[in-house]
């Protein structure tokens, strides 16, 4: 098996309900998708740093912080502190819409 064919392509499902529809903005969709790529399937949570999200999304930290707050305000995620890190837990609002 060649190196190229042995690579596994990962896909992230994001509900059509979040894509480009007000009150969601493009940045919210992007941040949501990358958060979901880190999501633990059992706990429905993740804890990537802002630096990691910045590297992944190519957005600045202020924009990411705004999007995280927006996603929480819309009830799509819950943000809690665990020590020094933020833990992002997905609600069932969009997880069950497939």
PDB file of C-alpha atoms in Angstrom, residues 23-86:
ATOM      1  CA  UNK A  23     -27.734  34.845  13.431  1.00  0.00           C
ATOM      2  CA  UNK A  24     -24.736  32.645  12.629  1.00  0.00           C
ATOM      3  CA  UNK A  25     -21.801  34.178  10.840  1.00  0.00           C
ATOM      4  CA  UNK A  26     -19.142  32.480   8.756  1.00  0.00           C
ATOM      5  CA  UNK A  27     -16.589  32.628  11.569  1.00  0.00           C
ATOM      6  CA  UNK A  28     -19.017  30.914  13.959  1.00  0.00           C
ATOM      7  CA  UNK A  29     -19.442  28.054  11.493  1.00  0.00           C
ATOM      8  CA  UNK A  30     -15.696  27.699  11.093  1.00  0.00           C
ATOM      9  CA  UNK A  31     -14.990  27.742  14.831  1.00  0.00           C
ATOM     10  CA  UNK A  32     -17.854  25.287  15.446  1.00  0.00           C
ATOM     11  CA  UNK A  33     -16.486  22.900  12.809  1.00  0.00           C
ATOM     12  CA  UNK A  34     -12.974  22.938  14.239  1.00  0.00           C
ATOM     13  CA  UNK A  35     -14.265  22.520  17.790  1.00  0.00           C
ATOM     14  CA  UNK A  36     -16.266  19.554  16.583  1.00  0.00           C
ATOM     15  CA  UNK A  37     -13.137  18.037  15.029  1.00  0.00           C
ATOM     16  CA  UNK A  38     -11.699  17.815  18.553  1.00  0.00           C
ATOM     17  CA  UNK A  39     -14.921  16.579  20.180  1.00  0.00           C
ATOM     18  CA  UNK A  40     -14.802  13.431  22.282  1.00  0.00           C
ATOM     19  CA  UNK A  41     -17.719  11.309  21.063  1.00  0.00           C
ATOM     20  CA  UNK A  42     -18.529  10.035  24.548  1.00  0.00           C
ATOM     21  CA  UNK A  43     -18.367  13.265  26.546  1.00  0.00           C
ATOM     22  CA  UNK A  44     -19.403  15.584  23.665  1.00  0.00           C
ATOM     23  CA  UNK A  45     -16.680  17.978  24.817  1.00  0.00           C
ATOM     24  CA  UNK A  46     -13.230  19.212  23.855  1.00  0.00           C
ATOM     25  CA  UNK A  47     -10.625  21.660  25.068  1.00  0.00           C
ATOM     26  CA  UNK A  48      -8.438  23.044  22.273  1.00  0.00           C
ATOM     27  CA  UNK A  49      -6.543  26.199  23.211  1.00  0.00           C
ATOM     28  CA  UNK A  50      -7.146  29.532  21.516  1.00  0.00           C
ATOM     29  CA  UNK A  51      -3.687  29.136  19.964  1.00  0.00           C
ATOM     30  CA  UNK A  52      -4.736  25.804  18.452  1.00  0.00           C
ATOM     31  CA  UNK A  53      -7.983  27.249  17.118  1.00  0.00           C
ATOM     32  CA  UNK A  54      -6.050  30.228  15.735  1.00  0.00           C
ATOM     33  CA  UNK A  55      -3.680  27.881  13.889  1.00  0.00           C
ATOM     34  CA  UNK A  56      -6.558  25.760  12.566  1.00  0.00           C
ATOM     35  CA  UNK A  57      -8.934  28.521  11.510  1.00  0.00           C
ATOM     36  CA  UNK A  58      -6.446  31.272  10.590  1.00  0.00           C
ATOM     37  CA  UNK A  59      -8.653  33.680  12.547  1.00  0.00           C
ATOM     38  CA  UNK A  60      -7.321  36.025  15.214  1.00  0.00           C
ATOM     39  CA  UNK A  61      -7.954  35.286  18.896  1.00  0.00           C
ATOM     40  CA  UNK A  62     -10.435  38.133  19.292  1.00  0.00           C
ATOM     41  CA  UNK A  63     -12.593  36.803  16.442  1.00  0.00           C
ATOM     42  CA  UNK A  64     -12.407  33.279  17.854  1.00  0.00           C
ATOM     43  CA  UNK A  65     -13.393  34.517  21.314  1.00  0.00           C
ATOM     44  CA  UNK A  66     -16.363  36.393  19.820  1.00  0.00           C
ATOM     45  CA  UNK A  67     -17.447  33.291  17.915  1.00  0.00           C
ATOM     46  CA  UNK A  68     -17.141  31.100  21.012  1.00  0.00           C
ATOM     47  CA  UNK A  69     -19.275  33.574  22.967  1.00  0.00           C
ATOM     48  CA  UNK A  70     -21.797  33.684  20.111  1.00  0.00           C
ATOM     49  CA  UNK A  71     -21.992  29.880  19.940  1.00  0.00           C
ATOM     50  CA  UNK A  72     -22.576  29.766  23.688  1.00  0.00           C
ATOM     51  CA  UNK A  73     -25.196  32.553  23.550  1.00  0.00           C
ATOM     52  CA  UNK A  74     -27.032  30.587  20.868  1.00  0.00           C
ATOM     53  CA  UNK A  75     -27.046  27.473  23.038  1.00  0.00           C
ATOM     54  CA  UNK A  76     -24.825  25.420  20.751  1.00  0.00           C
ATOM     55  CA  UNK A  77     -21.969  24.953  23.226  1.00  0.00           C
ATOM     56  CA  UNK A  78     -21.406  25.386  26.944  1.00  0.00           C
ATOM     57  CA  UNK A  79     -18.064  26.809  28.044  1.00  0.00           C
ATOM     58  CA  UNK A  80     -16.736  25.835  31.463  1.00  0.00           C
ATOM     59  CA  UNK A  81     -13.380  26.312  33.169  1.00  0.00           C
ATOM     60  CA  UNK A  82     -11.311  23.292  34.151  1.00  0.00           C
ATOM     61  CA  UNK A  83      -8.171  24.570  35.799  1.00  0.00           C
ATOM     62  CA  UNK A  84      -6.597  26.998  33.345  1.00  0.00           C
ATOM     63  CA  UNK A  85      -8.313  25.619  30.266  1.00  0.00           C
ATOM     64  CA  UNK A  86     -11.743  26.127  28.765  1.00  0.00           C
TER      65      UNK A  86
END
